[in-house]
Coordinates of C-alpha atoms in Angstrom, one line a residue:
Chain F
M1 CA -93.9 -4.7 27.4
R2 CA -92.4 -5.8 24.1
Y3 CA -90.1 -8.8 23.5
K4 CA -86.5 -7.9 23.5
I5 CA -84.2 -9.6 21.0
L6 CA -80.5 -9.1 21.3
T7 CA -78.3 -9.6 18.2
V8 CA -74.7 -10.2 19.0
D9 CA -72.6 -9.9 15.8
D10 CA -69.5 -7.9 14.9
S11 CA -71.0 -7.2 11.5
K12 CA -73.1 -4.1 11.5
T13 CA -74.6 -5.4 8.3
V14 CA -76.0 -8.5 10.0
R15 CA -77.4 -6.4 12.9
I16 CA -79.1 -4.2 10.3
I17 CA -80.5 -7.2 8.5
V18 CA -81.8 -8.6 11.8
R19 CA -83.4 -5.2 12.6
K20 CA -85.0 -5.2 9.2
A21 CA -86.3 -8.7 9.5
F22 CA -88.1 -8.0 12.8
K23 CA -89.4 -4.6 11.7
A24 CA -92.9 -5.8 11.2
F25 CA -93.1 -7.3 14.7
D26 CA -93.8 -5.8 18.1
C27 CA -90.3 -6.3 19.5
E28 CA -87.3 -4.3 20.5
I29 CA -83.9 -5.1 18.9
L30 CA -80.8 -4.6 21.0
E31 CA -77.3 -4.8 19.5
A32 CA -73.9 -5.8 20.7
G33 CA -70.7 -6.1 18.6
N34 CA -68.9 -8.9 20.5
G35 CA -69.3 -11.3 23.4
V36 CA -68.2 -8.9 26.1
E37 CA -70.8 -6.3 25.0
G38 CA -73.3 -9.1 24.5
L39 CA -72.9 -10.4 28.1
A40 CA -73.2 -6.9 29.5
M41 CA -76.3 -6.2 27.4
A42 CA -77.9 -9.5 28.4
S43 CA -77.3 -8.7 32.2
K44 CA -78.7 -5.2 31.8
E45 CA -81.7 -5.8 29.5
A46 CA -82.6 -9.5 30.2
P47 CA -83.6 -10.1 26.6
H48 CA -86.2 -12.8 25.6
L49 CA -83.9 -14.2 22.8
I50 CA -80.3 -13.8 21.9
L51 CA -79.1 -14.2 18.2
L52 CA -75.4 -15.1 18.5
D53 CA -72.6 -15.1 16.0
V54 CA -69.5 -17.3 16.5
T55 CA -66.5 -15.5 15.0
M56 CA -66.1 -12.1 16.7
P57 CA -63.2 -10.1 18.0
I58 CA -62.6 -9.6 21.8
M59 CA -64.9 -12.5 22.9
D60 CA -66.3 -15.0 20.4
G61 CA -69.8 -16.5 20.5
V62 CA -68.7 -19.8 22.0
E63 CA -67.1 -18.1 25.0
M64 CA -70.0 -15.8 25.4
L65 CA -72.5 -18.8 25.3
T66 CA -70.4 -20.7 27.8
K67 CA -70.3 -17.8 30.2
L68 CA -74.0 -17.1 29.7
K69 CA -74.9 -20.7 30.5
A70 CA -72.7 -20.6 33.6
D71 CA -74.5 -17.5 35.0
P72 CA -77.6 -18.5 37.0
A73 CA -79.2 -15.2 36.2
L74 CA -78.7 -15.5 32.5
K75 CA -78.7 -19.2 31.6
S76 CA -82.4 -19.5 30.9
I77 CA -82.3 -16.9 28.1
P78 CA -82.8 -18.8 24.9
V79 CA -80.0 -18.5 22.4
M80 CA -80.2 -19.0 18.6
M81 CA -76.9 -19.2 16.8
L82 CA -76.8 -17.1 13.7
T83 CA -73.4 -17.8 12.1
A84 CA -71.4 -18.8 9.0
E85 CA -69.8 -21.6 11.1
G86 CA -71.9 -24.6 10.0
G87 CA -69.6 -27.6 9.9
R88 CA -71.4 -30.7 11.5
D89 CA -68.8 -31.1 14.3
H90 CA -68.9 -27.4 15.2
V91 CA -72.7 -27.3 15.3
L92 CA -72.7 -30.4 17.6
K93 CA -70.1 -28.9 19.9
I94 CA -72.1 -25.7 20.3
A95 CA -75.4 -27.5 20.6
K96 CA -73.9 -29.4 23.6
I97 CA -73.3 -26.1 25.5
G98 CA -77.0 -25.4 25.1
V99 CA -78.7 -23.5 22.3
R100 CA -82.3 -23.5 21.2
D101 CA -81.7 -23.3 17.5
Y102 CA -78.9 -22.9 14.9
L103 CA -79.2 -20.9 11.7
V104 CA -76.3 -21.0 9.3
K105 CA -75.6 -17.9 7.2
P106 CA -76.6 -17.2 4.4
F107 CA -80.1 -17.0 5.7
K108 CA -83.5 -15.8 4.6
E109 CA -85.2 -13.3 6.8
E110 CA -88.4 -15.4 6.7
V111 CA -86.5 -18.4 8.1
L112 CA -85.1 -16.2 10.9
I113 CA -88.6 -15.0 11.8
E114 CA -90.1 -18.5 11.6
K115 CA -87.4 -20.0 13.9
S116 CA -87.7 -17.0 16.4
K117 CA -91.4 -17.5 16.5
R118 CA -90.8 -21.0 17.9
I119 CA -89.1 -19.3 20.9
V120 CA -90.9 -16.1 21.4
D121 CA -94.6 -15.3 20.6
L122 CA -93.9 -12.5 18.1
Q123 CA -96.9 -10.5 17.2
P124 CA -97.2 -8.3 14.1
Y125 CA -97.4 -4.6 15.0
A126 CA -101.0 -4.3 13.9
E127 CA -102.2 -7.2 16.0
A128 CA -100.1 -6.4 19.0
P129 CA -102.2 -5.4 22.1
A130 CA -102.3 -1.6 22.7
K131 CA -101.4 -2.1 26.3
A132 CA -99.4 -5.0 27.7
K133 CA -101.1 -7.1 30.4
S134 CA -99.8 -6.2 33.8
I135 CA -99.0 -8.1 37.0
F136 CA -102.3 -7.0 38.4
D137 CA -104.3 -8.8 35.7
P138 CA -105.8 -12.2 36.4
A139 CA -104.2 -15.3 34.7
N140 CA -104.6 -19.1 34.8
I141 CA -101.5 -21.0 35.8
L142 CA -101.5 -24.8 35.5
I143 CA -99.2 -27.0 37.6
V144 CA -98.8 -30.6 36.5
E145 CA -97.1 -32.4 39.3
D146 CA -97.6 -35.9 40.7
K147 CA -97.0 -34.8 44.3
P148 CA -100.0 -32.8 45.6
A149 CA -97.9 -31.3 48.4
I150 CA -95.8 -29.4 45.7
I151 CA -99.0 -28.1 44.0
Q152 CA -100.2 -26.9 47.4
Q153 CA -96.8 -25.2 48.1
I154 CA -97.0 -23.3 44.7
Q155 CA -100.6 -22.3 45.3
E156 CA -99.6 -21.0 48.7
G157 CA -96.5 -19.3 47.4
L158 CA -98.3 -17.4 44.6
K159 CA -101.5 -16.6 46.6
H160 CA -100.5 -12.9 46.8
T161 CA -100.8 -12.7 43.0
P162 CA -104.1 -12.2 41.0
W163 CA -103.3 -15.5 39.3
K164 CA -105.5 -18.6 39.7
V165 CA -103.2 -21.6 40.2
Y166 CA -104.7 -25.0 39.2
G167 CA -103.1 -28.3 39.9
V168 CA -103.4 -31.7 38.2
T169 CA -101.3 -34.8 38.8
E170 CA -101.4 -36.6 35.5
Q171 CA -100.6 -35.9 31.8
A172 CA -104.2 -36.9 30.7
E173 CA -105.7 -34.5 33.2
A174 CA -103.5 -31.7 32.0
V175 CA -104.5 -32.2 28.4
E176 CA -108.2 -32.3 29.4
F177 CA -107.8 -29.2 31.5
C178 CA -106.1 -27.2 28.7
A179 CA -108.9 -28.2 26.3
K180 CA -111.5 -26.6 28.7
T181 CA -109.6 -23.7 30.3
P182 CA -107.1 -21.5 28.5
A183 CA -103.9 -21.6 30.5
D184 CA -101.6 -18.6 30.4
A185 CA -98.6 -20.5 31.7
I186 CA -97.9 -24.2 32.5
V187 CA -95.4 -25.7 34.9
V188 CA -94.7 -29.4 34.3
S189 CA -92.8 -31.6 36.7
L190 CA -90.1 -33.7 35.1
S191 CA -90.7 -36.2 37.8
L192 CA -93.9 -37.4 36.2
P193 CA -93.6 -41.1 35.6
E194 CA -92.3 -42.6 32.4
E195 CA -91.0 -39.4 31.0
S196 CA -94.6 -38.2 30.5
A197 CA -93.5 -34.6 31.1
F198 CA -91.8 -34.7 27.6
T199 CA -94.8 -36.4 26.0
L200 CA -97.1 -33.8 27.5
F201 CA -94.8 -31.0 26.2
R202 CA -95.0 -32.4 22.7
I203 CA -98.8 -32.6 22.9
L204 CA -99.0 -29.0 24.2
R205 CA -96.9 -27.7 21.4
N206 CA -98.9 -29.6 18.8
T207 CA -102.2 -28.2 20.1
T208 CA -103.4 -24.9 18.8
Q209 CA -104.5 -23.5 22.1
T210 CA -101.2 -24.2 23.8
K211 CA -98.8 -23.9 20.9
Y212 CA -97.3 -20.7 22.2
T213 CA -98.2 -21.0 25.9
P214 CA -95.1 -20.7 28.1
V215 CA -94.3 -24.2 29.5
F216 CA -91.8 -24.5 32.4
A217 CA -90.0 -27.6 33.5
L218 CA -90.0 -28.2 37.2
A219 CA -86.9 -30.2 38.3
V220 CA -84.8 -30.8 41.3
K221 CA -82.0 -28.2 41.4
T222 CA -79.2 -30.8 41.1
E223 CA -80.8 -32.7 38.1
L224 CA -78.8 -30.8 35.5
S225 CA -78.9 -33.3 32.7
Q226 CA -82.7 -33.5 33.0
Q227 CA -82.9 -29.7 32.9
Q228 CA -80.6 -29.5 29.9
Q229 CA -82.8 -32.1 28.1
A230 CA -85.9 -30.0 28.8
L231 CA -84.3 -26.8 27.4
T232 CA -83.1 -28.7 24.4
V233 CA -86.6 -30.0 23.5
G234 CA -87.9 -26.4 23.9
F235 CA -89.4 -25.9 27.4
T236 CA -89.6 -22.1 28.0
G237 CA -87.4 -22.3 31.1
I238 CA -86.6 -24.2 34.2
V239 CA -88.1 -23.9 37.7
T240 CA -86.1 -25.7 40.4
K241 CA -87.0 -27.5 43.6
P242 CA -86.7 -26.4 46.4
L243 CA -88.9 -23.7 45.1
D244 CA -88.1 -20.0 45.2
F245 CA -91.5 -18.3 44.7
S246 CA -90.2 -14.9 43.8
D247 CA -88.1 -16.5 41.1
L248 CA -91.1 -18.5 39.9
E249 CA -93.3 -15.4 39.8
A250 CA -90.6 -13.4 37.9
K251 CA -90.1 -16.2 35.4
I252 CA -93.8 -16.6 34.7
S253 CA -94.3 -12.8 34.5
K254 CA -91.5 -12.6 32.0
A255 CA -92.7 -15.5 29.9
M256 CA -96.2 -14.0 29.8
N257 CA -94.7 -10.7 28.8
L258 CA -96.4 -8.9 31.7
D259 CA -95.7 -5.3 32.4
T260 CA -94.1 -5.6 35.9
S261 CA -93.1 -1.9 36.1
Q262 CA -95.8 -1.2 38.7
R263 CA -93.9 -3.3 41.2
Y264 CA -91.3 -0.6 41.2
Y265 CA -92.7 2.6 39.8
L266 CA -96.0 4.3 40.5
I267 CA -97.5 7.8 40.3
D268 CA -98.7 8.9 43.8
G269 CA -100.0 12.4 44.5
G270 CA -98.1 14.1 41.8
N271 CA -94.9 12.3 42.6
L272 CA -93.1 9.4 40.8
V273 CA -92.5 6.8 43.5
M274 CA -89.7 4.4 42.8
R275 CA -89.6 1.5 45.3
L276 CA -87.5 -1.5 45.9
P277 CA -88.9 -4.7 47.5
E278 CA -87.6 -6.4 50.6
N279 CA -85.5 -8.9 48.8
C280 CA -83.6 -7.4 45.9
T281 CA -82.3 -10.4 43.9
P282 CA -80.2 -9.8 40.7
A283 CA -83.4 -10.6 38.7
V284 CA -85.4 -8.0 40.6
L285 CA -82.6 -5.4 40.2
A286 CA -82.4 -6.1 36.4
E287 CA -86.1 -5.8 36.0
S288 CA -86.3 -2.5 37.9
A289 CA -83.3 -1.1 36.0
N290 CA -85.0 -2.0 32.7
Y291 CA -87.9 0.3 33.5
L292 CA -85.9 3.1 35.1
K293 CA -85.2 5.3 32.1
P294 CA -88.6 4.9 30.4
K295 CA -90.5 5.4 33.6
F296 CA -88.6 8.6 34.5
A297 CA -89.0 9.9 31.0
E298 CA -92.7 9.0 31.1
A299 CA -93.1 10.9 34.3
V300 CA -91.4 14.0 33.0
D301 CA -93.5 13.7 29.8
S302 CA -96.6 13.8 32.0
G303 CA -95.4 17.0 33.7
L304 CA -94.1 15.4 36.9
S305 CA -90.8 16.8 38.4
K306 CA -90.6 15.1 41.9
V307 CA -89.4 11.6 42.8
V308 CA -89.6 9.6 46.0
I309 CA -87.0 6.8 46.1
D310 CA -88.5 4.5 48.6
I311 CA -86.2 1.7 50.0
H312 CA -87.8 1.4 53.4
Q313 CA -88.8 -2.2 52.7
L314 CA -85.2 -3.3 52.0
K315 CA -83.6 -5.7 54.5
S316 CA -80.0 -5.1 53.5
L317 CA -77.9 -3.1 51.1
H318 CA -75.4 -4.4 48.6
M319 CA -73.5 -2.9 45.6
G320 CA -76.1 -3.9 43.1
I321 CA -78.7 -1.9 44.9
I322 CA -76.4 1.1 45.4
K323 CA -75.5 1.1 41.7
L324 CA -79.2 1.2 40.8
L325 CA -80.0 4.0 43.3
V326 CA -77.0 6.1 42.0
Q327 CA -78.3 5.6 38.5
A328 CA -81.8 6.7 39.6
M329 CA -80.4 9.8 41.3
Q330 CA -78.3 10.6 38.2
N331 CA -81.3 10.2 36.1
C332 CA -83.2 12.7 38.3
Q333 CA -80.3 15.2 37.9
D334 CA -80.2 14.8 34.2
L335 CA -83.9 15.3 33.9
G336 CA -84.0 18.2 36.4
M337 CA -86.2 16.3 38.8
R338 CA -86.2 16.8 42.6
F339 CA -85.8 13.6 44.6
V340 CA -85.9 12.4 48.2
L341 CA -85.0 9.1 49.8
V342 CA -87.1 7.1 52.3
G343 CA -85.4 4.4 54.3
N344 CA -85.6 2.3 57.5
P345 CA -83.2 2.6 60.5
E346 CA -81.2 -0.5 59.5
I347 CA -80.7 0.6 55.9
I348 CA -79.8 4.2 57.0
A349 CA -77.2 2.7 59.4
E350 CA -75.8 0.5 56.6
C351 CA -75.4 3.5 54.3
K352 CA -72.8 4.8 56.8
G353 CA -70.6 1.9 55.8
F354 CA -70.2 2.7 52.1
E355 CA -68.3 5.6 50.6
D356 CA -70.9 6.2 48.0
T357 CA -73.8 6.3 50.4
R358 CA -72.4 8.0 53.4
S359 CA -73.7 11.4 52.5
W360 CA -77.3 10.3 51.7
T361 CA -80.1 11.7 53.7
F362 CA -83.4 10.0 54.3
Y363 CA -86.9 10.6 55.4
D364 CA -88.3 7.9 57.7
S365 CA -91.8 7.8 56.0
I366 CA -93.3 8.4 52.6
D367 CA -95.7 10.9 54.0
A368 CA -92.8 13.0 55.4
A369 CA -91.0 12.8 52.0
K370 CA -94.1 13.8 50.1
A371 CA -94.9 16.7 52.5
Y372 CA -91.4 18.0 51.9
L373 CA -91.6 17.7 48.1
A374 CA -95.0 19.4 48.2
N375 CA -93.7 22.4 50.2
P376 CA -89.9 22.4 50.8
N377 CA -90.1 25.7 52.8
A378 CA -92.9 24.7 55.2
G379 CA -90.8 23.6 58.2
A380 CA -88.2 20.8 58.3
P381 CA -89.7 17.3 58.3
Q382 CA -87.9 14.5 59.9
L383 CA -84.7 14.1 58.0
V384 CA -82.2 11.4 59.0
S385 CA -78.6 11.5 57.8
A386 CA -76.8 8.2 57.0
Chain W
M1 CA -54.8 -37.2 9.2
P2 CA -56.1 -36.0 5.8
V3 CA -53.7 -33.8 3.7
I4 CA -54.3 -31.2 1.2
E5 CA -53.5 -33.4 -1.8
E6 CA -56.7 -35.3 -1.0
I7 CA -58.7 -32.2 -1.6
T8 CA -59.4 -32.5 -5.3
E9 CA -59.9 -29.6 -7.7
T10 CA -63.4 -30.9 -8.2
L11 CA -64.2 -30.7 -4.4
I12 CA -62.9 -27.1 -4.4
R13 CA -64.8 -26.1 -7.5
D14 CA -68.1 -27.7 -6.4
N15 CA -67.8 -26.1 -2.9
I16 CA -67.0 -22.6 -4.2
N17 CA -69.7 -22.8 -6.8
R18 CA -72.3 -23.9 -4.2
A19 CA -71.1 -21.2 -1.7
V20 CA -71.2 -18.3 -4.2
T21 CA -74.5 -19.4 -5.7
D22 CA -76.1 -19.9 -2.2
V23 CA -75.0 -16.6 -0.8
F24 CA -75.9 -14.4 -3.7
K25 CA -79.2 -16.2 -4.3
T26 CA -80.2 -16.2 -0.6
M27 CA -79.0 -12.7 0.4
L28 CA -79.3 -10.8 -2.9
G29 CA -81.8 -12.7 -5.0
R30 CA -79.2 -13.1 -7.8
D31 CA -78.1 -16.2 -9.7
P32 CA -74.3 -16.1 -10.4
V33 CA -73.0 -18.5 -13.0
L34 CA -69.6 -20.1 -12.9
I35 CA -67.7 -19.3 -16.0
T36 CA -66.1 -22.4 -17.4
S37 CA -65.0 -21.2 -20.8
S38 CA -61.2 -20.6 -20.6
E39 CA -61.6 -18.1 -23.5
A40 CA -63.9 -15.9 -21.4
I41 CA -61.5 -16.0 -18.5
K42 CA -58.4 -15.2 -20.6
N43 CA -60.1 -12.0 -21.9
Q44 CA -60.3 -10.5 -18.5
P45 CA -57.6 -11.8 -16.2
W46 CA -57.7 -8.8 -13.8
P47 CA -58.5 -9.2 -11.0
P48 CA -56.7 -11.0 -9.5
F49 CA -53.9 -11.4 -12.1
G50 CA -51.8 -8.8 -14.0
H51 CA -52.6 -5.1 -14.1
A52 CA -55.9 -3.3 -14.3
P53 CA -56.9 -2.0 -17.7
E54 CA -57.2 1.8 -18.1
N55 CA -60.4 3.2 -16.7
A56 CA -61.0 0.0 -14.8
S57 CA -63.8 0.2 -12.2
P58 CA -62.5 0.2 -8.6
I59 CA -62.5 -3.2 -7.0
I60 CA -63.4 -4.3 -3.5
A61 CA -62.0 -7.6 -2.3
G62 CA -63.4 -9.2 0.9
T63 CA -60.9 -11.6 2.5
V64 CA -61.6 -14.3 5.1
G65 CA -59.2 -17.0 6.2
F66 CA -59.9 -20.6 7.4
L67 CA -57.6 -22.4 9.8
G68 CA -57.6 -26.0 10.9
D69 CA -56.8 -29.2 9.1
V70 CA -56.6 -27.1 6.0
N71 CA -55.4 -23.5 6.0
G72 CA -56.1 -20.8 3.5
M73 CA -57.5 -17.5 2.4
L74 CA -60.3 -16.7 0.1
Y75 CA -60.5 -13.3 -1.7
L76 CA -63.8 -12.4 -3.1
Y77 CA -63.5 -9.6 -5.7
L78 CA -66.5 -7.5 -6.7
D79 CA -66.4 -4.3 -8.8
L80 CA -67.7 -1.2 -6.9
D81 CA -71.0 -1.0 -8.8
L82 CA -71.9 -4.6 -7.9
A83 CA -70.7 -4.0 -4.3
R84 CA -72.9 -0.9 -4.0
M85 CA -75.9 -2.8 -5.5
A86 CA -75.4 -5.7 -3.1
T87 CA -75.1 -3.3 -0.1
C88 CA -78.3 -1.5 -1.0
H89 CA -80.2 -4.8 -1.4
L90 CA -78.8 -6.3 1.9
L91 CA -79.6 -3.2 4.0
G92 CA -82.7 -2.0 2.2
M93 CA -81.1 1.3 1.3
T94 CA -81.4 3.6 -1.7
E95 CA -78.3 4.7 -3.7
Q96 CA -78.7 8.2 -2.2
E97 CA -78.8 6.8 1.4
L98 CA -75.7 4.8 0.6
D99 CA -73.9 7.9 -0.5
T100 CA -74.7 9.5 2.8
A101 CA -73.7 6.5 4.8
G102 CA -70.3 6.3 3.1
D103 CA -67.7 3.6 2.2
E104 CA -67.7 2.1 5.7
V105 CA -71.2 0.6 5.1
V106 CA -70.2 -0.9 1.7
N107 CA -67.0 -2.4 3.3
D108 CA -69.0 -4.0 6.2
A109 CA -71.6 -5.4 3.8
I110 CA -69.0 -6.9 1.5
G111 CA -67.0 -8.2 4.5
E112 CA -70.2 -10.0 5.6
L113 CA -70.9 -11.4 2.1
S114 CA -67.3 -12.7 2.0
N115 CA -67.7 -14.2 5.5
M116 CA -70.8 -16.0 4.4
T117 CA -69.2 -17.2 1.2
V118 CA -66.1 -18.5 2.9
G119 CA -68.1 -19.9 5.7
S120 CA -70.2 -21.9 3.3
F121 CA -67.1 -23.0 1.3
K122 CA -65.2 -24.1 4.4
N123 CA -68.3 -25.8 5.9
G124 CA -68.1 -28.1 2.8
L125 CA -64.5 -28.8 3.6
C126 CA -65.4 -29.5 7.3
N127 CA -68.1 -31.9 6.2
A128 CA -65.6 -33.6 3.9
G129 CA -63.3 -34.3 6.9
Y130 CA -61.2 -31.2 7.1
P131 CA -62.3 -29.3 10.2
C132 CA -61.4 -25.6 10.2
K133 CA -62.5 -22.3 11.6
L134 CA -63.1 -18.9 10.0
T135 CA -61.1 -15.8 10.7
I136 CA -62.5 -12.2 10.9
P137 CA -63.1 -10.6 7.5
S138 CA -61.0 -7.7 6.1
I139 CA -61.4 -5.6 3.0
L140 CA -59.1 -4.4 0.3
R141 CA -60.1 -1.5 -2.0
G142 CA -58.4 -0.1 -5.0
S143 CA -58.1 0.3 -8.8
N144 CA -54.9 -1.6 -9.4
F145 CA -53.6 -4.2 -7.0
S146 CA -52.7 -7.8 -7.0
I147 CA -52.2 -10.5 -4.4
E148 CA -49.1 -12.7 -4.7
P149 CA -49.1 -15.9 -2.8
I150 CA -46.0 -17.6 -1.5
S151 CA -44.6 -20.5 -3.5
S152 CA -45.9 -23.3 -1.3
T153 CA -49.5 -22.1 -1.7
T154 CA -52.0 -23.8 -4.0
R155 CA -54.1 -21.3 -5.9
Q156 CA -57.4 -21.8 -7.6
T157 CA -59.3 -18.9 -9.2
Y158 CA -62.9 -19.1 -10.2
Y159 CA -64.9 -16.5 -12.2
F160 CA -68.6 -15.9 -12.0
E161 CA -71.0 -13.8 -14.1
C162 CA -73.7 -12.0 -12.0
A163 CA -76.2 -9.5 -13.3
G164 CA -73.7 -8.2 -15.9
H165 CA -70.9 -8.0 -13.4
R166 CA -68.0 -10.3 -12.7
I167 CA -67.3 -11.9 -9.3
V168 CA -63.9 -13.5 -8.7
A169 CA -63.2 -16.1 -6.0
D170 CA -59.5 -16.5 -5.5
I171 CA -58.6 -19.4 -3.2
L172 CA -55.2 -19.7 -1.7
M173 CA -54.5 -22.9 0.3
K174 CA -51.5 -24.2 2.1
M175 CA -50.5 -27.7 3.3
I176 CA -49.9 -28.2 7.0

């Protein structure tokens, strides 16, 4: 998966200059013409970096930034201001809301790239890996936390992944570990004594092997000023205690730029199977939605024409899920693909409660759905109406 | 509260000179030079004053305002040839591609150059103790037009030479 960079500017000229500046790098440039479009695009695409102008019609950059930082799903997206508004007081005011960098126009493309590289690990096209690492590839994750119980919890919470989770309790141990073992991502507790989390962060960023390694700050959920301080010095993101392991896994995957599409889309017996996990958080839905169009197009391109939409693992239904499923069905229709739904009794019952889902019909197992798709005329498999 | 009389002609001239030079150097790789000789200015008063001479090249003027402890508008005049050259450089386009893309692209590019120039100019005022914000740019195009300020407005006009073309920065400021 390539890095996504969202440029929010009412000037098409600036958006073209940004696109031109990043042309040599393996990244996708997304565009929005004002704050409203920018927020919508950020929710939909979950970019790795936002370049944000200030003076724009409809919604300006300051309002968009404020809304972005107030949204739990979006607040960790790093923002670099790219604006002609460069008065000292103005810059300070915006910096307080929370930005990773500030570039005043006029700007040189090289400076924009250099500053962006401090936030995302941009790779030139020629050097970019042919295939992105996936969630099924092994990786080394280092946890630096003075409380061994927390390290243990994280190891337990991520044990279903192919990742090796190492734990150390002190700054010096972490430095020693990184010198011997390449870490793919590091989580540093801000509760380490004497602010050594920040010292460790500086050491990691000044060391060649860890210069671009994603480093997360681990903080208590309510310690907002500490979290803000961590983002300001350049931590990749924040992980909060009490720990939410699916959130931790999603953040690490994203920071490591892993291809997570296989969580939601796979090819099975000549069918494209789209599946949703038990707990569909907004982050999960956004991730799945990101891959939807490319995965369906990829399937059609490989000659597939049948889709199983599998939601039997879901525990409950909500509007976000319905919206994604409707989008998937619409996509099938647009591409001329045949699709069937697989659900569990609870979800099928819940579908009766929504106008949009009342008419949906489900198979109660993937095998039944696949059998029907393989031969629609060979007897009626078990079909359940919502 | 600072008032406009405290903003000296020198402060304005230094700020606009720095702003135009920075923007054209950084974005276009050009070195505009502020024309200080009054004779050179007298010879070609249009734009922004008087009427266009016969066969005058069409002009594009980018306008951006600044509002705050000091209010005003800055008009940046470029002849069409320079505007097209600047657009091609900014967007990495050829003349032919620009012909296909149309006037809209040139307007947007000059709007952005004006935005950067006025931004840089007003950031100098902000840092001198006159906080103000930018407005959204707009564009004027034509072969013969002039801007007439209202009487309470202070007007300062500066001429620059750039790659054989003339750039005019016309600054209108009003006391609050």
